């Protein structure tokens, strides 16, 4: 039987945890589905297909959450993100998608939060 004896890891077992929020249910469901699809579509080499599907679905998102989790070490950054989200509903929705789904941060939003963070830091120094 092709692919017999191989195991594709999904969810927590694959280390799929949002580094910013600790959420993992969305990733578990998504990666489980993608693993199943890969096993059916490419029985001889499901891992290669699965990796490609995961990278396509979550690669950019996980790079984004990794950067955000590092920035979250700075208290002013989270304040700036929340202040931006309070003023703009589309930003709030986007941040929810980053925390709970597969959202990413577009350049203009990163710039808006960064500018607010910088202004807040400068104000705090005065
Ligand atoms: C306290 C807590 C709160 C959380 N809150 C949230 C939240 O609000 N939102 C969110 O998105 N995520 C949350 N998470 C993370 C989320 O629960 C996990 O990311 C998600 O459940 C991962 O799903 P999974 O299917 O990979 O693993 P699991 O849900 O852990 O499922 C694995 C299953 O495999 C079974 N199992 C293990 N070994 C064997 C074996 N040898 N044979 C047979 N079965 C086995 C286990 O009993 C378990 O039922 C939370 C986690 C914790 C601990």
CSV table of C-alpha atoms and ligand atoms in Angstrom, one decimal:
chain,number,residue,atom,x,y,z
A,1,UNK,CA,0.0,0.0,0.0
A,2,UNK,CA,1.6,3.4,-1.0
A,3,UNK,CA,2.6,5.7,1.9
A,4,UNK,CA,1.9,2.9,4.4
A,5,UNK,CA,3.6,3.4,7.8
A,6,UNK,CA,4.1,7.1,7.3
A,7,UNK,CA,2.6,9.6,9.8
A,8,UNK,CA,1.8,13.2,9.0
A,9,UNK,CA,1.8,15.4,12.1
A,10,UNK,CA,-1.0,18.0,12.5
A,11,UNK,CA,-2.0,20.5,15.1
A,12,UNK,CA,-0.1,20.6,18.4
A,13,UNK,CA,1.9,17.5,17.4
A,14,UNK,CA,3.3,19.5,14.5
A,15,UNK,CA,4.1,22.5,16.8
A,16,UNK,CA,1.3,24.6,15.3
A,17,UNK,CA,0.6,27.0,18.1
A,18,UNK,CA,0.1,30.7,17.6
A,19,UNK,CA,3.1,32.2,19.3
A,20,UNK,CA,1.2,35.4,20.0
A,21,UNK,CA,-2.0,34.0,21.5
A,22,UNK,CA,-1.3,30.4,22.3
A,23,UNK,CA,-4.3,29.4,20.1
A,24,UNK,CA,-4.1,26.1,18.2
A,25,UNK,CA,-7.6,25.0,17.4
A,26,UNK,CA,-7.8,26.7,14.0
A,27,UNK,CA,-4.4,25.3,13.0
A,28,UNK,CA,-5.3,21.8,14.2
A,29,UNK,CA,-8.4,21.7,12.1
A,30,UNK,CA,-6.7,23.3,9.1
A,31,UNK,CA,-3.6,21.1,9.2
A,32,UNK,CA,-5.7,17.9,9.8
A,33,UNK,CA,-7.7,18.7,6.7
A,34,UNK,CA,-4.5,19.5,4.6
A,35,UNK,CA,-2.8,16.3,5.9
A,36,UNK,CA,-5.9,14.3,4.8
A,37,UNK,CA,-6.0,15.9,1.4
A,38,UNK,CA,-2.3,15.3,0.9
A,39,UNK,CA,-2.6,11.6,1.8
A,40,UNK,CA,-5.4,11.2,-0.8
A,41,UNK,CA,-3.9,13.4,-3.5
A,42,UNK,CA,-0.3,12.1,-3.3
A,43,UNK,CA,-0.3,8.6,-1.7
A,44,UNK,CA,3.4,8.0,-2.7
A,45,UNK,CA,4.8,11.2,-1.2
A,46,UNK,CA,2.1,12.9,1.0
A,47,UNK,CA,4.7,14.7,3.1
A,48,UNK,CA,6.0,16.9,0.2
A,49,UNK,CA,2.5,17.9,-0.8
A,50,UNK,CA,1.4,18.4,2.9
A,51,UNK,CA,4.5,20.7,3.5
A,52,UNK,CA,3.6,22.8,0.4
A,53,UNK,CA,0.0,23.1,1.4
A,54,UNK,CA,0.9,24.1,5.0
A,55,UNK,CA,3.4,26.6,3.8
A,56,UNK,CA,0.9,28.1,1.4
A,57,UNK,CA,-1.9,28.3,4.0
A,58,UNK,CA,0.1,29.4,7.1
A,59,UNK,CA,3.7,30.3,6.1
A,60,UNK,CA,3.3,34.1,5.8
A,61,UNK,CA,0.9,34.1,8.8
A,62,UNK,CA,3.3,32.2,11.0
A,63,UNK,CA,6.2,34.5,10.1
A,64,UNK,CA,3.9,37.4,10.9
A,65,UNK,CA,2.9,36.0,14.3
A,66,UNK,CA,6.6,35.2,15.1
A,67,UNK,CA,7.6,38.8,14.5
A,68,UNK,CA,4.5,40.1,16.5
A,69,UNK,CA,5.3,37.8,19.4
A,70,UNK,CA,8.8,39.3,19.6
A,71,UNK,CA,7.5,42.8,19.3
A,72,UNK,CA,4.9,42.0,22.1
A,73,UNK,CA,7.8,41.9,24.5
A,74,UNK,CA,7.8,45.7,24.3
A,75,UNK,CA,4.8,47.0,26.3
A,76,UNK,CA,4.3,50.1,24.1
A,77,UNK,CA,3.8,48.0,21.0
A,78,UNK,CA,0.7,46.2,22.2
A,79,UNK,CA,-0.7,49.5,23.5
A,80,UNK,CA,-0.1,51.0,20.0
A,81,UNK,CA,-1.8,48.0,18.3
A,82,UNK,CA,-4.8,48.2,20.6
A,83,UNK,CA,-5.1,52.0,20.2
A,84,UNK,CA,-5.0,51.6,16.4
A,85,UNK,CA,-7.6,48.8,16.5
A,86,UNK,CA,-9.9,50.9,18.8
A,87,UNK,CA,-10.0,53.7,16.2
A,88,UNK,CA,-10.3,51.5,13.1
A,89,UNK,CA,-12.7,48.5,13.0
A,90,UNK,CA,-11.0,46.9,10.0
A,91,UNK,CA,-7.8,46.9,12.0
A,92,UNK,CA,-9.6,45.2,14.9
A,93,UNK,CA,-11.0,42.5,12.6
A,94,UNK,CA,-7.5,42.0,11.1
A,95,UNK,CA,-5.9,41.6,14.5
A,96,UNK,CA,-8.5,39.1,15.5
A,97,UNK,CA,-7.8,37.2,12.3
A,98,UNK,CA,-4.0,37.2,13.1
A,99,UNK,CA,-4.7,36.0,16.7
A,100,UNK,CA,-7.4,33.4,15.9
A,101,UNK,CA,-7.0,32.5,12.2
A,102,UNK,CA,-4.5,32.8,9.5
A,103,UNK,CA,-4.4,36.6,9.1
A,104,UNK,CA,-1.3,38.6,8.2
A,105,UNK,CA,-0.5,42.3,8.7
A,106,UNK,CA,-0.4,44.5,5.5
A,107,UNK,CA,2.4,47.0,5.2
A,108,UNK,CA,0.2,50.1,5.7
A,109,UNK,CA,-1.1,48.7,9.0
A,110,UNK,CA,2.4,47.8,10.2
A,111,UNK,CA,3.4,51.4,9.4
A,112,UNK,CA,0.4,52.8,11.3
A,113,UNK,CA,1.1,50.8,14.4
A,114,UNK,CA,4.8,51.4,14.2
A,115,UNK,CA,4.3,55.2,13.9
A,116,UNK,CA,1.9,55.2,16.9
A,117,UNK,CA,4.3,53.1,18.9
A,118,UNK,CA,7.2,55.5,18.1
A,119,UNK,CA,5.1,58.5,19.0
A,120,UNK,CA,4.0,56.9,22.3
A,121,UNK,CA,7.7,56.1,23.1
A,122,UNK,CA,8.8,59.7,22.4
A,123,UNK,CA,5.9,61.1,24.5
A,124,UNK,CA,6.9,58.8,27.4
A,125,UNK,CA,10.5,60.1,27.3
A,126,UNK,CA,9.4,63.8,27.6
B,1,LIG,C1,-5.9,25.2,29.0
B,1,LIG,C2,-5.8,25.4,27.5
B,1,LIG,C3,-6.6,26.3,26.9
B,1,LIG,C4,-6.6,26.5,25.5
B,1,LIG,N1,-7.4,27.4,24.9
B,1,LIG,C5,-7.4,27.6,23.6
B,1,LIG,C6,-8.3,28.5,23.0
B,1,LIG,O1,-9.1,29.2,23.6
B,1,LIG,N2,-8.3,28.6,21.6
B,1,LIG,C7,-7.5,27.8,20.9
B,1,LIG,O2,-7.5,28.0,19.6
B,1,LIG,N3,-6.6,26.9,21.4
B,1,LIG,C8,-6.6,26.8,22.8
B,1,LIG,N4,-5.8,25.9,23.3
B,1,LIG,C9,-4.9,25.1,22.4
B,1,LIG,C10,-5.7,24.0,21.8
B,1,LIG,O3,-6.4,23.2,22.8
B,1,LIG,C11,-4.8,23.0,21.0
B,1,LIG,O4,-4.0,23.8,20.2
B,1,LIG,C12,-5.7,22.1,20.2
B,1,LIG,O5,-6.6,21.4,21.0
B,1,LIG,C13,-4.8,21.2,19.4
B,1,LIG,O6,-5.6,20.2,18.8
B,1,LIG,P1,-4.9,18.8,18.4
B,1,LIG,O7,-6.0,18.0,17.7
B,1,LIG,O8,-3.6,19.0,17.7
B,1,LIG,O9,-4.5,18.1,19.8
B,1,LIG,P2,-5.5,17.7,21.0
B,1,LIG,O10,-6.7,18.5,21.1
B,1,LIG,O11,-4.6,17.6,22.2
B,1,LIG,O12,-5.9,16.2,20.6
B,1,LIG,C14,-5.0,15.1,20.6
B,1,LIG,C15,-5.8,13.9,21.0
B,1,LIG,O13,-5.0,12.8,20.9
B,1,LIG,C16,-5.2,11.9,22.0
B,1,LIG,N5,-4.0,11.1,22.1
B,1,LIG,C17,-2.8,11.4,22.6
B,1,LIG,N6,-2.0,10.4,22.5
B,1,LIG,C18,-2.7,9.3,22.0
B,1,LIG,C19,-2.4,8.0,21.7
B,1,LIG,N7,-1.2,7.5,21.9
B,1,LIG,N8,-3.4,7.2,21.2
B,1,LIG,C20,-4.6,7.8,20.9
B,1,LIG,N9,-5.0,9.0,21.2
B,1,LIG,C21,-4.0,9.8,21.7
B,1,LIG,C22,-5.4,12.9,23.2
B,1,LIG,O14,-6.1,12.3,24.2
B,1,LIG,C23,-6.3,14.0,22.5
B,1,LIG,O15,-7.6,13.7,22.6
B,1,LIG,C24,-5.8,25.7,24.7
B,1,LIG,C25,-4.9,24.7,25.3
B,1,LIG,C26,-5.0,24.6,26.7
B,1,LIG,C27,-4.1,23.5,27.3
